[in-house]
C-alpha atoms as one frame of an Amber mdcrd trajectory, in Angstrom:
protein
  80.411  77.373 100.385  80.653  75.879  96.959  83.223  77.462  94.434  80.568
  79.000  92.398  78.961  80.559  95.497  82.458  81.737  96.667  83.005  83.423
  93.245  79.685  84.954  93.446  80.148  86.270  96.844  83.711  87.642  95.644
  82.060  89.354  92.703  79.422  91.148  94.800  81.930  92.500  97.143  84.236
  93.821  94.124  80.946  95.252  92.750  80.068  96.835  96.207  83.676  98.142
  96.639  83.791  99.598  92.949  80.508 101.418  93.769  81.699 102.760  97.072
  84.895 103.877  95.380  83.097 105.710  92.455  80.721 107.178  95.042  83.640
 108.719  97.129  85.341 110.248  94.009  82.049 112.000  93.313  82.109 113.261
  96.866  85.687 114.332  96.397  84.859 116.167  93.420  81.923 117.861  94.990
  83.978 118.768  97.961  86.864 120.487  95.466  84.028 122.296  93.852  82.615
 123.593  97.095  85.833 124.633  98.107  86.413 126.644  95.051  82.867 128.311
  95.626  83.905 129.125  99.113  87.170 130.537  98.133  85.635 132.683  95.447
  82.857 133.916  97.565  85.432 134.947 100.272  83.899 132.534 103.140  87.295
 132.080 104.661  88.509 134.185 107.617  91.281 136.657 106.374  93.256 139.455
 107.827  94.044 137.217 110.808  97.336 135.054 111.138  97.640 132.014 113.939
 100.556 129.547 114.362 100.028 126.255 116.116 102.195 123.173 116.428 102.104
 119.388 117.203 104.695 117.388 118.870 104.940 113.635 118.477 106.877 111.450
 120.757 107.849 107.919 121.881 106.784 106.223 124.632 109.469 103.805 126.244
 110.295 101.847 129.241 113.015 101.631 131.828 114.892  99.985 129.310 114.377
 102.760 126.744 112.470 100.275 124.514 109.165 101.183 122.578 106.385 100.688
 125.190 102.838 100.508 123.464 101.134 102.129 126.195  99.517 105.129 124.576
  95.939 104.413 125.642  97.018 104.396 129.489  98.880 107.673 128.844  95.874
 109.262 127.353  93.589 108.116 130.354  96.199 109.412 132.724  96.564 112.654
 131.046  92.713 113.011 130.339  93.382 116.169 128.244  92.073 116.977 124.770
  95.490 118.401 123.652  96.790 114.773 123.377  95.741 112.055 121.065  97.113
 108.771 119.407  99.552 108.193 116.373  99.700 105.178 114.364 101.834 103.247
 116.756 100.585 102.380 120.251 104.144 103.547 121.613 103.794 106.952 120.133
 101.825 110.040 121.683 100.762 113.244 119.901 100.702 116.581 121.674  98.822
 119.501 119.942  99.219 123.340 121.299  96.515 125.721 120.769  96.543 128.038
 117.855  98.285 131.467 119.184  97.675 135.026 117.248 100.981 135.576 115.298
 102.264 138.604 116.955 105.093 139.703 118.566 105.060 136.920 121.238 103.723
 134.011 119.218 106.464 131.739 119.678 107.091 132.554 123.307 103.581 131.749
 123.804 103.815 128.703 121.933 106.822 127.468 123.756 105.295 128.411 126.985
 102.458 126.173 126.296 104.469 123.087 124.944 106.682 123.298 128.207 103.592
 123.138 130.256 102.181 120.330 128.368 105.339 118.170 128.177 105.538 118.567
 132.179 102.085 117.015 132.078 103.501 114.155 129.892 106.331 113.543 131.983
 104.382 113.495 135.223 101.839 111.134 133.801 104.749 108.885 132.392 106.477
 108.884 135.817 103.278 107.377 137.205 103.004 104.776 134.740 106.700 103.860
 134.999 107.072 105.076 131.526 109.249 107.916 129.658 108.474 110.104 126.798
 111.438 110.563 124.240 111.523 113.387 121.649 113.247 112.007 118.585 112.709
 111.878 115.014 113.454 108.098 115.151 113.755 106.024 118.379 117.443 104.379
 118.159 116.252 101.524 120.153 113.088 100.619 118.149 113.055  96.882 116.813
 111.459  95.296 113.854 109.447  93.465 116.311 108.018  96.534 117.655 106.091
  97.187 114.239 103.784  94.140 114.549 100.124  94.919 113.622  99.321  94.054
 117.682 101.348  97.443 118.129  98.895  99.468 115.841  96.326 101.694 117.664
  93.117  99.833 117.435  91.437 102.514 115.401  89.140 101.520 112.330  90.686
 104.152 110.325  94.125 102.821 110.787  93.125  99.228 110.249  91.363 100.246
 107.134  94.123 102.026 105.770  96.573  99.680 106.240  94.565  96.950 104.398
  93.582  98.894 101.681  97.167 100.226 101.106  98.376  96.559 100.984  95.764
  95.716  98.643  96.884  98.347  96.424 100.335  97.510  96.735  99.633  93.844
  96.034 102.154  92.630  98.505 104.615  93.615 101.303 105.678  96.843 102.482
 109.269  97.035 101.357 111.824  99.681 102.408 115.415 100.002 100.933 117.748
 102.682 101.969 121.511 103.233 101.617 123.723 105.504 103.924 126.903 104.480
 105.712 125.022 101.248 106.095 122.489  99.516 103.906 118.923  98.477 105.232
 116.689  96.316 103.002 113.558  94.844 104.352 109.829  93.640 103.600 106.994
  94.224 106.254 103.477  93.131 106.319 101.630  96.336 107.055 101.802 100.240
 107.061 103.368 100.117 110.644 106.671 100.828 109.078 105.327 104.564 109.148
 105.225 104.371 112.788 109.151 104.654 112.825 108.738 108.351 112.399 107.886
 111.096 114.954 108.085 114.823 114.320 107.703 118.548 115.380 105.131 120.328
 112.892 104.473 123.793 112.836 101.145 125.021 111.520 100.321 128.484 110.111
  96.751 129.848 109.083  97.385 131.893 105.845  94.957 134.163 104.108  93.291
 132.418 101.104  94.378 135.242  98.637  98.236 134.917  99.877  98.272 131.180
 100.167 100.137 130.551  96.911 102.848 133.013  97.749 103.229 131.726 101.200
 103.313 128.172  99.999 105.772 128.839  97.485 108.197 130.485 100.146 107.732
 127.419 102.286 109.185 125.363  99.422 111.986 127.622  99.005 113.092 127.765
 102.612 112.490 123.922 103.543 115.947 122.897 102.226 117.703 125.243 104.685
 115.269 124.324 107.573 115.731 120.452 106.929 119.603 120.915 107.235 119.215
 122.376 110.700 116.642 120.089 111.712 117.882 116.703 110.652 117.946 114.152
 113.614 117.098 110.782 112.485 120.502 109.051 111.164 119.857 105.473 112.542
 116.882 102.838 112.056 117.192  99.371 113.316 121.046  99.938 114.232 121.979
 100.957 110.721 123.460 104.409 109.941 121.530 105.635 107.244 120.625 109.170
 105.879 120.850 112.037 108.041 117.112 112.552 107.765 116.042 108.760 107.365
 112.575 110.011 107.992 112.043 111.233 104.567 112.769 107.835 102.982 110.914
 105.796 105.599 107.701 107.840 105.195 108.106 108.051 101.356 108.562 104.366
 101.012 106.246 103.109 103.895 102.956 104.697 102.444 104.112 104.080  98.784
 101.035 102.201  96.717 102.871 101.964  93.539 103.329  98.439  91.972 106.536
  97.249  90.153 105.184  98.051  86.842 104.205 101.549  87.890 107.625 102.132
  89.512 108.979 100.987  85.890 106.516 103.648  84.199 108.125 106.418  86.749
 104.386 106.881  88.304 104.602 109.560  91.101 104.845 108.599  94.722 101.997
 109.482  97.049 104.668 111.521  99.508 106.287 114.029  97.481 107.753 117.479
  97.666 105.547 118.451  94.846 106.273 119.175  91.097 106.019 122.861  90.975
 105.207 126.141  92.593 101.564 127.164  92.779 100.104 129.908  90.467  96.992
 131.241  92.326  95.257 128.751  94.704  95.309 125.863  96.961  92.905 124.100
  94.692  95.685 123.413  92.431  97.120 120.826  95.056  93.905 119.044  95.430
  93.134 119.084  91.603  96.390 117.603  90.814  96.113 114.668  93.458  92.541
 113.900  92.357  94.064 113.301  88.984  97.270 111.461  89.771  96.215 109.126
  92.610  93.604 106.663  93.052  91.747 106.630  96.357  92.939 104.357  99.055
  89.638 104.092 101.187  86.056 104.928 100.275  83.051 106.215 102.232  79.226
 105.829 101.906  79.057 109.305 103.169  76.833 110.943 100.337  76.422 114.780
 101.366  76.453 117.185  98.558  78.844 119.796  99.601  77.965 122.197  96.820
  74.265 122.183  98.111  75.359 122.770 101.712  77.569 125.594 100.736  74.926
 127.359  98.807  72.219 127.140 101.759
């Protein structure tokens, strides 16, 4: 292909990507307006409270090294409560939503224990082990190669788009007792992290209040739950996952860093005043879209039907 043809091809691709990006932004704004309409029209369930949870874990071999065998595990489990994470050596387990009544947490614990029993049984059949930890202490940098990314179009597109936004490598710099400074070629740094996450269904009218309360108690809860002091043999933060997650999906260039631009992973800048839409409006204004879509459904028109 000639240089002129190559340049023309790139210009067409850039124009197509730009058009897709603009179309996607229009769809996001339409979604936001539709959400506001639904909130104002009381379209969401209220008066019912539920809790749920997801547990992420690492799969390891007999030497407790990361084992990229999640697809085999899912086949052995054959259960919709389980799914993939970013790394092929990670497994995600999801409990069913439970009514938030007097026995909610006991019922949740019971189901999680039952599901973990299935995990351990399936892992034993495959000569694997499942490890519940924030960061696997035996994880190696070589485990984070693109060949160990779950072969999902979503993950591949996300990694490619974020690399283009960053304009280069994914850098990580953390200092604790030891210091860790490294560069990586993909978003797979985020696969260092696993977590236990509790979900709660809130009434739309009380969402802002409960979100603000969650912000207040996050500090004490974090202090009780810290369990990732090491990464790649380095003694870092008591909760190293925070720094890893923030930096591994950071799309800011050096210029944006100098301008003190906001990171995509943040604890939030303020308390909410009235509605969940405040979070979405702020994100739309502050951040560029990472990937686009050709999906062109008019959300507002659908809501009005």
